[in-house]
XYZ file of C-alpha atoms in Angstrom:
710
model
C 21.730 35.525 11.446
C 20.280 34.196 8.176
C 16.738 32.950 8.596
C 17.789 29.499 7.354
C 20.092 28.965 10.350
C 18.595 27.040 13.252
C 19.455 27.907 16.857
C 19.477 25.329 19.644
C 16.402 26.932 21.172
C 14.498 26.886 17.898
C 15.213 23.229 17.259
C 14.415 21.944 20.777
C 10.877 20.823 19.974
C 11.971 18.710 17.010
C 15.249 17.332 18.380
C 13.754 13.996 19.397
C 11.598 13.584 16.321
C 13.827 11.234 14.263
C 14.143 8.808 17.184
C 10.429 9.089 17.916
C 9.567 8.574 14.261
C 11.657 5.397 14.194
C 10.604 3.844 17.512
C 6.916 4.469 16.788
C 7.253 2.879 13.327
C 5.997 6.041 11.641
C 3.483 6.598 14.480
C 1.658 3.390 13.534
C 2.191 1.547 16.838
C -0.755 1.781 19.211
C -3.250 2.592 16.437
C -6.265 0.213 16.128
C -6.449 -1.561 12.743
C -7.679 -4.698 10.909
C -11.355 -4.419 11.870
C -14.094 -7.061 11.753
C -17.707 -6.341 12.742
C -19.980 -9.149 13.936
C -23.190 -9.843 11.939
C -25.356 -8.203 14.620
C -23.106 -5.130 14.715
C -22.527 -5.416 18.466
C -18.890 -6.463 18.458
C -15.782 -5.124 16.720
C -12.546 -7.102 16.533
C -9.268 -5.330 15.912
C -5.490 -5.499 16.352
C -3.506 -2.988 18.402
C -0.227 -2.827 20.266
C -0.285 -1.691 23.918
C 1.682 1.517 23.424
C 3.095 3.829 20.820
C 6.483 2.122 21.036
C 5.490 -1.515 21.603
C 5.720 -3.525 18.341
C 3.738 -6.582 19.503
C 0.217 -6.776 18.097
C -2.608 -8.060 20.317
C -6.147 -9.084 19.421
C -8.965 -7.030 20.989
C -12.765 -6.955 21.039
C -14.905 -3.860 21.481
C -18.436 -4.379 22.812
C -20.937 -2.209 24.679
C -18.518 0.693 24.886
C -15.597 -1.237 26.373
C -12.537 -3.041 25.050
C -11.414 -6.537 26.037
C -8.113 -8.241 25.306
C -8.665 -11.557 23.488
C -5.113 -12.690 22.753
C -1.745 -11.486 23.995
C 1.238 -13.371 22.502
C 3.250 -12.738 25.671
C 0.750 -14.800 27.695
C 0.534 -17.777 25.339
C 2.680 -20.758 26.232
C 5.100 -21.532 23.442
C 4.115 -18.449 21.432
C 7.186 -16.401 22.182
C 9.495 -14.952 19.540
C 10.467 -17.543 16.982
C 11.387 -17.991 13.369
C 8.834 -16.526 10.994
C 8.197 -18.783 7.974
C 9.651 -17.346 4.784
C 6.252 -17.180 3.061
C 4.862 -15.283 6.064
C 7.811 -12.882 6.011
C 7.160 -12.175 2.342
C 3.451 -11.590 2.987
C 4.335 -9.102 5.717
C 6.774 -7.384 3.397
C 4.127 -7.068 0.672
C 1.629 -5.718 3.234
C 4.259 -3.263 4.585
C 3.766 -4.790 8.035
C 5.742 -3.082 10.823
C 4.720 -5.158 13.855
C 5.136 -8.676 15.236
C 2.833 -10.869 17.312
C -0.758 -10.930 16.077
C -0.350 -9.040 12.806
C -3.446 -10.449 11.072
C -6.355 -12.760 11.793
C -9.509 -14.191 10.227
C -12.904 -15.182 11.629
C -15.857 -17.415 10.838
C -19.085 -15.888 9.497
C -20.421 -15.188 12.997
C -17.140 -13.608 14.139
C -17.129 -16.062 17.057
C -14.005 -18.040 16.166
C -10.771 -16.199 15.419
C -7.676 -17.858 13.960
C -4.165 -16.449 13.781
C -0.582 -17.655 13.394
C 2.289 -17.011 15.787
C 5.816 -18.039 14.837
C 4.383 -20.661 12.501
C 1.967 -22.194 15.047
C -1.831 -22.152 14.682
C -3.855 -20.480 17.414
C -7.547 -19.781 17.857
C -9.761 -18.014 20.362
C -13.513 -17.761 20.836
C -14.880 -14.281 21.284
C -17.579 -15.311 23.787
C -15.061 -16.093 26.527
C -12.191 -18.387 27.284
C -8.525 -18.197 26.511
C -6.680 -18.716 23.220
C -5.860 -22.330 22.436
C -3.377 -23.947 20.095
C -4.685 -26.118 17.256
C -2.450 -29.020 16.221
C -1.438 -28.448 12.634
C 1.249 -29.382 10.150
C 3.384 -26.279 10.551
C 4.669 -23.821 9.796
C 1.205 -22.261 9.379
C 0.575 -19.436 6.907
C -2.632 -17.382 6.507
C -5.110 -19.419 8.619
C -8.806 -18.762 7.911
C -11.795 -20.430 9.637
C -14.608 -21.882 7.555
C -17.813 -19.820 7.609
C -19.465 -22.327 9.997
C -16.473 -22.284 12.356
C -15.859 -26.053 12.213
C -12.572 -25.947 10.301
C -9.518 -23.785 9.760
C -7.761 -23.711 6.402
C -4.106 -22.771 6.118
C -1.004 -23.115 3.976
C 2.098 -24.994 5.102
C 5.207 -25.628 3.018
C 3.244 -24.487 -0.056
C 0.581 -27.177 0.544
C -3.062 -26.457 1.336
C -4.538 -27.919 4.537
C -7.815 -27.971 6.427
C -7.900 -28.922 10.115
C -10.757 -29.238 12.597
C -10.423 -27.803 16.091
C -9.491 -31.209 17.538
C -6.483 -31.359 15.233
C -7.719 -33.767 12.548
C -5.718 -32.451 9.596
C -6.381 -32.981 5.882
C -3.947 -31.976 3.168
C -6.256 -31.100 0.290
C -3.536 -30.062 -2.156
C 0.108 -31.114 -2.165
C 2.753 -29.000 -3.867
C 4.024 -31.163 -6.704
C 7.444 -29.543 -6.666
C 9.533 -26.736 -5.169
C 8.106 -24.186 -7.637
C 4.447 -25.018 -6.934
C 2.288 -23.544 -4.159
C -1.379 -23.766 -3.234
C -3.270 -21.016 -1.428
C -0.682 -18.228 -1.667
C -0.689 -15.064 -3.776
C 2.100 -14.783 -6.331
C 4.503 -11.830 -6.257
C 2.751 -9.485 -8.694
C -0.663 -10.172 -7.144
C 0.525 -9.179 -3.679
C 2.840 -6.341 -4.725
C 1.014 -4.778 -7.664
C -2.646 -5.907 -7.533
C -3.157 -5.668 -3.744
C -4.373 -9.275 -3.682
C -2.710 -10.805 -0.634
C -4.962 -13.871 -0.512
C -4.718 -17.170 -2.343
C -7.889 -19.025 -1.282
C -11.564 -18.399 -0.516
C -14.098 -20.524 1.414
C -17.523 -21.398 -0.008
C -20.433 -20.147 2.137
C -21.442 -23.741 2.940
C -17.943 -24.532 4.305
C -17.677 -27.663 2.140
C -15.409 -26.359 -0.601
C -12.598 -23.888 -1.147
C -11.471 -21.935 -4.201
C -7.662 -22.209 -4.190
C -4.985 -20.606 -6.349
C -2.253 -22.880 -7.669
C 0.923 -20.965 -8.558
C 3.773 -22.334 -10.650
C 6.797 -20.032 -10.527
C 9.083 -22.214 -12.666
C 8.798 -19.874 -15.727
C 9.761 -16.833 -13.632
C 13.217 -15.284 -13.708
C 15.359 -16.183 -10.704
C 17.218 -13.539 -8.697
C 19.592 -13.940 -5.763
C 19.687 -11.811 -2.648
C 22.864 -11.984 -0.587
C 24.068 -10.194 2.513
C 27.422 -8.522 1.749
C 27.728 -7.692 5.452
C 27.829 -11.427 6.245
C 29.727 -13.295 3.530
C 29.154 -16.618 5.343
C 25.432 -16.499 4.539
C 24.371 -18.275 1.352
C 22.369 -16.175 -1.128
C 18.592 -16.464 -1.147
C 16.966 -17.323 -4.470
C 13.716 -15.507 -5.271
C 11.436 -15.546 -8.291
C 10.988 -12.031 -9.675
C 9.055 -11.379 -12.935
C 10.806 -8.370 -14.438
C 9.064 -6.364 -17.161
C 8.876 -8.287 -20.409
C 9.721 -11.662 -18.816
C 7.377 -14.592 -18.047
C 4.951 -14.436 -15.152
C 4.045 -17.227 -12.778
C 1.374 -19.542 -14.129
C -1.738 -19.150 -11.975
C -4.671 -21.538 -12.082
C -7.662 -21.913 -9.777
C -8.899 -25.147 -8.250
C -12.212 -25.931 -6.553
C -11.346 -28.305 -3.706
C -13.896 -30.194 -1.621
C -13.261 -31.392 1.924
C -13.790 -34.916 0.619
C -10.828 -34.560 -1.723
C -12.552 -33.835 -5.035
C -10.901 -31.308 -7.317
C -12.271 -29.272 -10.247
C -10.189 -26.808 -12.253
C -11.643 -23.421 -13.165
C -11.613 -22.892 -16.923
C -10.909 -19.663 -18.762
C -8.616 -18.494 -21.561
C -5.457 -18.313 -19.473
C -3.261 -17.582 -22.464
C -5.202 -14.391 -23.190
C -5.955 -13.502 -19.554
C -2.981 -14.545 -17.465
C -3.555 -12.293 -14.451
C -5.952 -13.315 -11.658
C -6.800 -9.922 -10.214
C -9.468 -10.862 -7.654
C -11.598 -13.778 -6.531
C -14.280 -14.624 -4.005
C -17.234 -16.855 -3.234
C -20.626 -15.468 -2.265
C -24.156 -16.850 -2.121
C -24.310 -16.785 -5.938
C -21.156 -18.848 -6.389
C -17.467 -18.233 -7.106
C -16.511 -14.955 -8.775
C -13.162 -14.366 -10.489
C -11.652 -11.341 -12.233
C -8.957 -11.884 -14.851
C -6.910 -9.429 -16.873
C -4.947 -9.501 -20.120
C -1.170 -9.128 -20.084
C -1.423 -5.634 -21.593
C -4.044 -4.776 -18.905
C -6.382 -3.216 -21.452
C -9.089 -5.827 -20.914
C -10.508 -7.040 -17.614
C -13.211 -9.687 -17.344
C -15.403 -10.687 -14.412
C -16.280 -14.373 -14.574
C -18.984 -16.356 -12.825
C -17.760 -19.880 -12.056
C -19.892 -23.035 -12.048
C -18.698 -24.739 -8.838
C -19.623 -28.186 -10.160
C -17.851 -28.080 -13.522
C -15.406 -25.150 -13.272
C -16.887 -23.608 -16.425
C -16.969 -19.802 -16.505
C -19.334 -17.197 -17.906
C -18.389 -13.582 -18.638
C -20.517 -11.296 -16.463
C -18.781 -8.071 -17.334
C -15.916 -6.819 -19.488
C -14.080 -3.542 -19.194
C -11.624 -2.160 -21.758
C -9.363 0.879 -21.871
C -6.788 2.052 -24.448
C -4.266 2.671 -21.645
C -5.098 0.224 -18.837
C -8.116 -0.885 -16.806
C -7.557 0.301 -13.260
C -7.898 -2.188 -10.400
C -10.231 -0.899 -7.690
C -9.989 -2.594 -4.312
C -13.159 -4.449 -3.329
C -14.448 -4.895 -6.867
C -16.088 -6.776 -8.336
C -18.677 -7.771 -5.737
C -22.342 -8.759 -5.775
C -25.296 -7.656 -3.708
C -27.757 -10.131 -2.181
C -29.924 -9.879 -5.305
C -26.933 -10.591 -7.533
C -26.375 -7.039 -8.802
C -22.751 -6.675 -9.870
C -20.757 -3.945 -8.115
C -17.874 -2.531 -10.148
C -16.433 0.720 -11.462
C -16.784 2.587 -14.737
C -14.421 5.220 -16.110
C -15.722 7.906 -18.444
C -14.179 11.266 -19.156
C -12.438 12.333 -15.988
C -14.730 10.552 -13.521
C -14.492 7.099 -11.973
C -18.041 6.016 -11.135
C -19.445 3.352 -8.829
C -21.804 1.120 -10.793
C -24.334 -1.276 -9.240
C -26.353 -3.616 -11.422
C -25.195 -1.870 -14.590
C -26.222 1.612 -13.389
C -23.932 4.409 -12.268
C -24.887 5.476 -8.773
C -22.336 8.225 -8.096
C -22.314 11.659 -9.754
C -19.876 13.163 -12.205
C -16.818 14.540 -10.445
C -16.984 12.155 -7.475
C -14.034 9.776 -7.794
C -14.563 6.229 -6.574
C -11.566 5.083 -4.534
C -12.519 1.631 -3.198
C -15.466 -0.612 -2.377
C -15.238 -1.513 1.309
C -17.981 -4.117 1.462
C -21.454 -5.230 0.458
C -24.218 -6.217 2.884
C -27.609 -7.058 1.425
C -28.194 -4.364 -1.211
C -26.043 -1.795 0.579
C -22.597 -0.883 -0.731
C -20.012 0.791 1.474
C -17.375 2.701 -0.499
C -14.834 5.490 -0.338
C -14.783 8.398 -2.765
C -13.205 11.823 -3.223
C -15.104 14.949 -4.190
C -12.084 17.043 -3.194
C -8.554 15.733 -3.900
C -7.587 16.685 -0.335
C -10.166 14.374 1.287
C -11.443 10.806 1.024
C -14.738 9.910 2.687
C -16.837 6.855 3.448
C -20.231 6.622 1.774
C -23.092 4.136 1.810
C -25.224 3.463 -1.245
C -28.616 1.850 -0.754
C -31.483 1.539 -3.257
C -34.198 4.013 -2.386
C -31.900 6.068 -0.155
C -29.152 6.950 -2.604
C -25.685 7.819 -1.337
C -25.172 8.843 2.288
C -21.983 10.416 3.621
C -20.866 8.665 6.817
C -17.590 10.437 7.603
C -17.748 14.141 8.256
C -14.483 15.600 9.510
C -11.862 16.701 6.954
C -9.349 13.936 6.329
C -8.932 10.587 4.607
C -11.194 7.778 5.809
C -11.786 4.111 5.249
C -14.103 1.749 7.088
C -15.942 -1.511 7.694
C -19.699 -1.978 8.146
C -21.982 -4.808 9.216
C -25.181 -5.266 11.165
C -25.943 -1.548 11.285
C -22.529 -0.614 12.720
C -19.770 1.258 10.934
C -16.126 1.468 11.968
C -14.507 4.588 10.521
C -10.720 4.820 10.480
C -9.411 8.192 9.420
C -6.360 10.398 9.238
C -7.612 13.755 10.508
C -5.935 16.927 11.694
C -5.340 15.135 15.013
C -3.719 12.097 13.436
C -5.065 8.533 13.213
C -8.540 8.163 14.722
C -11.038 5.299 14.803
C -14.725 5.640 15.632
C -17.671 3.246 15.934
C -21.166 4.431 15.088
C -24.519 3.273 13.815
C -24.546 3.734 10.048
C -27.657 5.915 10.076
C -25.580 8.509 11.903
C -22.504 10.432 10.889
C -19.125 10.630 12.536
C -19.124 13.318 15.190
C -22.781 12.811 16.124
C -23.697 11.014 19.388
C -23.419 8.149 20.176
C -20.116 8.123 18.288
C -17.596 6.003 20.201
C -13.832 6.133 19.701
C -11.546 3.129 19.850
C -8.567 4.059 21.970
C -5.422 5.001 20.107
C -2.225 4.570 22.086
C -0.006 6.108 19.425
C 2.659 8.601 20.401
C 1.937 12.268 19.861
C 4.472 13.652 17.342
C 6.981 16.075 18.814
C 6.485 18.364 15.824
C 3.168 19.875 14.798
C 2.623 20.081 11.037
C 1.695 23.561 9.813
C 0.827 23.024 6.148
C -0.335 25.875 3.951
C -2.541 24.228 1.328
C -2.075 25.563 -2.176
C -3.561 25.170 -5.644
C -0.724 25.805 -8.044
C -0.378 26.544 -11.748
C -2.688 26.061 -14.688
C -3.165 22.364 -13.868
C -4.347 23.313 -10.370
C -1.778 21.093 -8.716
C -2.560 20.378 -5.083
C 0.334 21.254 -2.820
C 1.256 21.893 0.795
C 3.966 24.294 1.942
C 5.642 23.717 5.317
C 7.588 26.635 6.780
C 9.695 26.670 9.957
C 7.617 27.563 13.000
C 10.280 30.108 13.939
C 10.437 31.817 10.547
C 8.978 35.302 10.166
C 7.915 36.273 6.678
C 10.248 38.779 5.042
C 13.146 38.178 7.431
C 15.236 36.144 5.008
C 15.346 33.606 2.236
C 14.827 29.890 2.917
C 16.320 27.045 0.897
C 13.575 24.943 -0.655
C 13.131 21.190 -0.270
C 10.654 19.357 -2.469
C 9.321 16.321 -0.592
C 6.876 14.577 -2.970
C 5.856 11.069 -3.857
C 4.459 12.147 -7.204
C 3.630 8.719 -8.593
C 0.770 6.229 -8.963
C -1.097 4.913 -5.969
C -0.162 7.473 -3.308
C -1.428 10.931 -2.354
C 0.525 12.970 0.191
C -1.363 16.257 0.097
C -4.495 16.225 2.221
C -6.302 17.632 5.227
C -4.920 15.176 7.720
C -1.877 14.711 9.933
C -0.117 11.702 8.463
C 3.405 10.617 9.334
C 4.638 12.177 6.088
C 3.332 15.625 7.073
C 5.261 15.331 10.338
C 8.445 14.456 8.436
C 7.972 17.409 6.091
C 7.479 19.730 9.062
C 10.614 18.329 10.739
C 12.644 19.182 7.650
C 11.076 22.633 7.742
C 12.226 23.063 11.337
C 15.768 22.346 10.118
C 15.621 25.491 8.022
C 13.893 24.516 4.780
C 10.747 25.689 3.085
C 9.287 22.267 2.264
C 6.938 21.875 -0.684
C 4.865 18.725 -1.234
C 2.935 18.356 -4.511
C 0.683 15.643 -5.965
C 1.161 15.785 -9.712
C -0.266 13.930 -12.683
C -0.421 10.186 -12.199
C -1.378 10.374 -8.524
C -4.773 8.880 -7.608
C -8.271 10.185 -6.945
C -8.357 13.045 -9.421
C -9.978 11.055 -12.199
C -8.935 8.542 -14.867
C -7.617 11.129 -17.321
C -5.361 12.620 -14.632
C -4.001 9.196 -13.697
C -3.415 8.065 -17.262
C -1.573 11.159 -18.473
C 1.595 9.255 -17.595
C 0.838 6.337 -19.944
C 4.014 5.754 -21.934
C 6.057 8.282 -19.940
C 6.351 8.092 -16.170
C 8.948 10.826 -15.942
C 8.192 13.906 -18.036
C 4.730 14.837 -16.652
C 5.753 14.044 -13.063
C 8.883 16.198 -13.244
C 7.139 19.039 -15.111
C 4.512 19.239 -12.366
C 7.128 19.534 -9.629
C 8.888 22.328 -11.507
C 5.671 24.200 -12.281
C 4.474 23.914 -8.684
C 7.811 25.155 -7.339
C 7.773 28.219 -9.557
C 4.128 28.974 -8.766
C 4.758 28.668 -5.019
C 7.820 30.929 -5.228
C 5.760 33.559 -7.029
C 3.375 33.627 -4.054
C 5.936 33.318 -1.248
C 8.883 35.635 -1.655
C 10.995 33.924 0.994
C 11.550 30.814 -1.136
C 15.115 30.900 -2.444
C 15.124 29.389 -5.927
C 18.927 29.472 -6.010
C 18.942 26.736 -3.330
C 16.483 23.977 -4.219
C 16.758 20.331 -3.181
C 14.499 17.312 -3.606
C 14.246 14.020 -1.702
C 12.226 10.837 -2.061
C 11.975 7.077 -1.702
C 11.017 4.450 -4.292
C 9.140 6.280 -7.085
C 9.959 9.645 -5.543
C 13.589 8.540 -5.169
C 13.566 7.977 -8.914
C 11.900 11.376 -9.366
C 14.494 13.092 -7.148
C 17.443 11.645 -9.065
C 15.767 12.507 -12.378
C 15.319 16.097 -11.205
C 19.049 16.747 -10.791
C 19.841 14.884 -14.019
C 17.362 16.609 -16.307
C 16.668 19.952 -14.610
C 19.933 21.011 -12.911
C 19.074 24.662 -13.513
C 16.161 24.164 -11.089
C 17.347 21.475 -8.663
C 20.693 21.797 -6.921
C 20.850 18.622 -4.789
C 18.911 15.375 -4.343
C 18.518 12.387 -2.058
C 17.205 9.293 -3.877
C 16.178 6.339 -1.696
C 15.593 2.925 -3.332
C 15.174 4.474 -6.810
C 14.081 2.229 -9.714
C 16.768 3.522 -12.075
C 16.121 0.963 -14.836
C 12.404 0.455 -15.397
C 13.063 -2.803 -17.251
C 14.137 -4.362 -13.948
C 10.813 -3.640 -12.202
C 7.946 -6.144 -12.112
C 5.709 -7.032 -15.045
C 2.276 -6.006 -13.829
C 3.176 -2.647 -12.348
C 5.631 -1.472 -14.969
C 3.890 -2.777 -18.100
C 0.706 -1.052 -16.893
C 2.312 2.331 -17.495
C 4.996 1.675 -20.106
C 3.777 -1.326 -22.100
C 5.857 -4.365 -23.004
C 9.567 -3.452 -23.264
C 9.992 -5.445 -26.483
C 7.077 -3.644 -28.120
C 7.620 -0.146 -26.719
C 11.289 0.085 -25.702
C 11.312 3.854 -26.130
C 8.975 4.228 -23.132
C 11.512 2.488 -20.907
C 14.389 4.575 -22.239
C 12.654 7.902 -21.580
C 11.417 6.776 -18.149
C 14.720 5.368 -16.833
C 17.756 7.004 -15.254
C 20.257 4.563 -16.757
C 21.768 5.940 -19.919
C 21.509 9.488 -18.580
C 24.177 9.390 -15.872
C 26.490 11.610 -17.890
C 24.055 14.489 -17.272
C 24.707 14.652 -13.515
C 26.142 17.971 -12.385
C 24.634 18.322 -8.910
C 25.223 16.560 -5.566
C 23.308 13.278 -5.422
C 22.970 10.822 -2.535
C 21.738 7.318 -3.401
C 20.381 5.200 -0.504
C 19.396 1.547 -0.888
C 18.621 -1.490 1.245
C 20.796 -4.404 0.162
C 18.008 -6.920 0.918
C 15.390 -5.052 -1.127
C 13.376 -7.640 -3.101
C 11.030 -5.030 -4.596
C 13.450 -2.497 -6.074
C 16.655 -4.545 -6.155
C 19.850 -2.899 -4.938
C 21.188 -3.529 -8.444
C 19.231 -0.440 -9.539
C 21.440 1.799 -7.425
C 24.682 -0.165 -7.850
C 24.491 -0.237 -11.643
C 23.562 3.432 -11.834
C 26.412 4.315 -9.474
C 28.806 2.416 -11.737
C 27.507 4.382 -14.710
C 28.030 7.671 -12.864
C 31.554 6.647 -11.876
C 32.435 5.668 -15.438
C 31.196 9.072 -16.603
C 33.339 10.820 -13.990
C 30.346 12.123 -12.061
C 30.909 12.465 -8.297
C 28.061 11.183 -6.128
C 27.446 9.481 -2.785
C 26.031 6.018 -2.037
C 24.690 4.870 1.344
C 24.118 1.079 1.405
C 21.893 -0.351 4.150
C 22.891 -3.960 4.934
C 19.950 -6.249 5.692
C 17.358 -3.585 4.857
C 14.418 -4.365 2.586
C 12.433 -1.842 0.527
C 11.257 -0.115 3.701
C 14.017 -0.343 6.330
C 12.708 -1.593 9.681
C 15.732 -1.072 11.921
C 14.822 1.689 14.374
C 18.388 2.945 14.737
C 18.843 3.122 10.971
C 15.540 4.915 10.440
C 16.329 7.470 13.154
C 19.686 8.317 11.621
C 18.444 8.369 8.029
C 16.585 11.630 8.568
C 19.691 13.244 10.107
C 21.890 11.910 7.318
C 19.650 13.301 4.592
C 19.348 16.665 6.316
C 23.112 17.015 6.733
C 23.790 15.999 3.143
C 21.299 18.499 1.739
C 22.369 21.393 3.953
C 26.007 20.840 3.041
C 25.160 20.517 -0.657
C 23.266 23.803 -0.612
C 25.755 25.616 1.610
C 27.965 26.613 -1.284
C 24.925 27.820 -3.167
C 24.223 30.282 -0.324
C 27.673 31.789 -0.829
C 26.922 32.250 -4.529
C 23.498 33.819 -4.033
């Protein structure tokens, strides 16, 4: 029997995995998340479902070593399943939300009052006892947030901005002047490409609010229809494709008494609002130029709206956006990042406080003069650190993995992906994870039915980080294995690390089906330094594809059982694009591909994300030509499966449909799997369970003939 064949006995352990993967929503259900620590550090609020298959989020509080349920949607009168407001649905889509019920919440400064929305209704609960209560509001309610003093709750309804007190006295502070205007919501590119999901920020004194006003009338209109239900009218959405106009974003300072002041800056030169906030020193706003080569941090005068430049960063490629920056310490020291050479530094008060070679990933929070941040010294790990004047930088997470966290009042919550999966711990911040009295928040996630067995590799002259997954039943030297490359390979995501993420389980499952699975983080992926990330400036394809090829050949030189006559590649979104490009441009290396939701024409992707890497399409059209699949369909000579959700409002289904038409016109056989009703990340459990089987069967069949030739 060839070693690539799988017997019934060998596949027993992984037989249920696709269904388990789907019903657990990528093993995310039952995992604690969305943490808030009280000012005294004694209480931790979080969201968690009650099992690894239950999709309904509940609100919990951890205190004195025990957990207490604060809000269960199933127990709230009138809070059952209902229509989710369209704006809320879009926010969930941007946040890649996979649950229902309590999916997010916000608190006052003391973390005593919690507000959340359920099916468009406003709910609140006090953390010192009592049951959740409804707050009369002009629904449907989007993104409710209590004032710092806990007297009011702000929210957005029908694109208008409201403030209500707990007795239900409602004030509409800003009315949408037309169907294209909204107050208090993040525009598309902010939520999708800048990671800014918020559109308003309370002042510390609870008397004013900094609110974003968004006018989408200049933005290109697209229409999403459901071909599976021709009776449904199409949905119109505003989507700013590369080279087209963006939404016009302004900022307003609104008082509870109805006064309004507009924030002033050169909006023509700096049209992107990257970040905003309001601390004890006043409002703080970060704006960015359209070409993303200049980013300015502005201090705002709350009385006049005038702005002052506190800091300016420039870069010949683009200025990277780092989550949590800018921020200010209690003394007013500005917290931001600086890129020099191949290191991204944390800077506080104009001074770099991290060493060369340590890559800043994100700023998690500032309390007093202390800065909590994540950084990578090793591309395979991300850890939580605390910087404090006089004490320097202290490592808070210890175990190998990727960590993030929240800190306040001397307590740190560490959430990490370790070798055991998702884990959350609570500790005093002068201790390190793993040391007593470390306390774990209970995870109710399902245990994967496959156990990842990655062999970590450093490959080629660029020292590419990779992981090789072999079948658990395979014995070295007993036969050749077909190879499956399973990368992401693009900006913003690392897959190779010392932790058991859902993606490592999927790679191992494919290995159990008879593949040698290779995962590689190439140039353009994060946390290996600015120079590494920006190698792809002007060309998102060539370096990414070269790194996959080089890593494959280096791995095959070290592991003789990898059969280079049978090589496939799969991916979704950027990696779907990379997979299709592999069989187009390197058919001598890649013999089959599955491309899910691939952006085949880079000109159709959004302004902020795509112009960051490729520039403006009118000024640098050649970058879009070399980085797109369209125009190259005539090169296809290998089996290719294209998969796309027909309701995808991120990478429109038109990417796949137009490319398929080009392939057909060129006489190039290929397969297309449309997913009716599916967005960029399909949420239907049955569909997700079968997708893994479908891809496996397609790839095995495509490579079957190759086995006869080899």
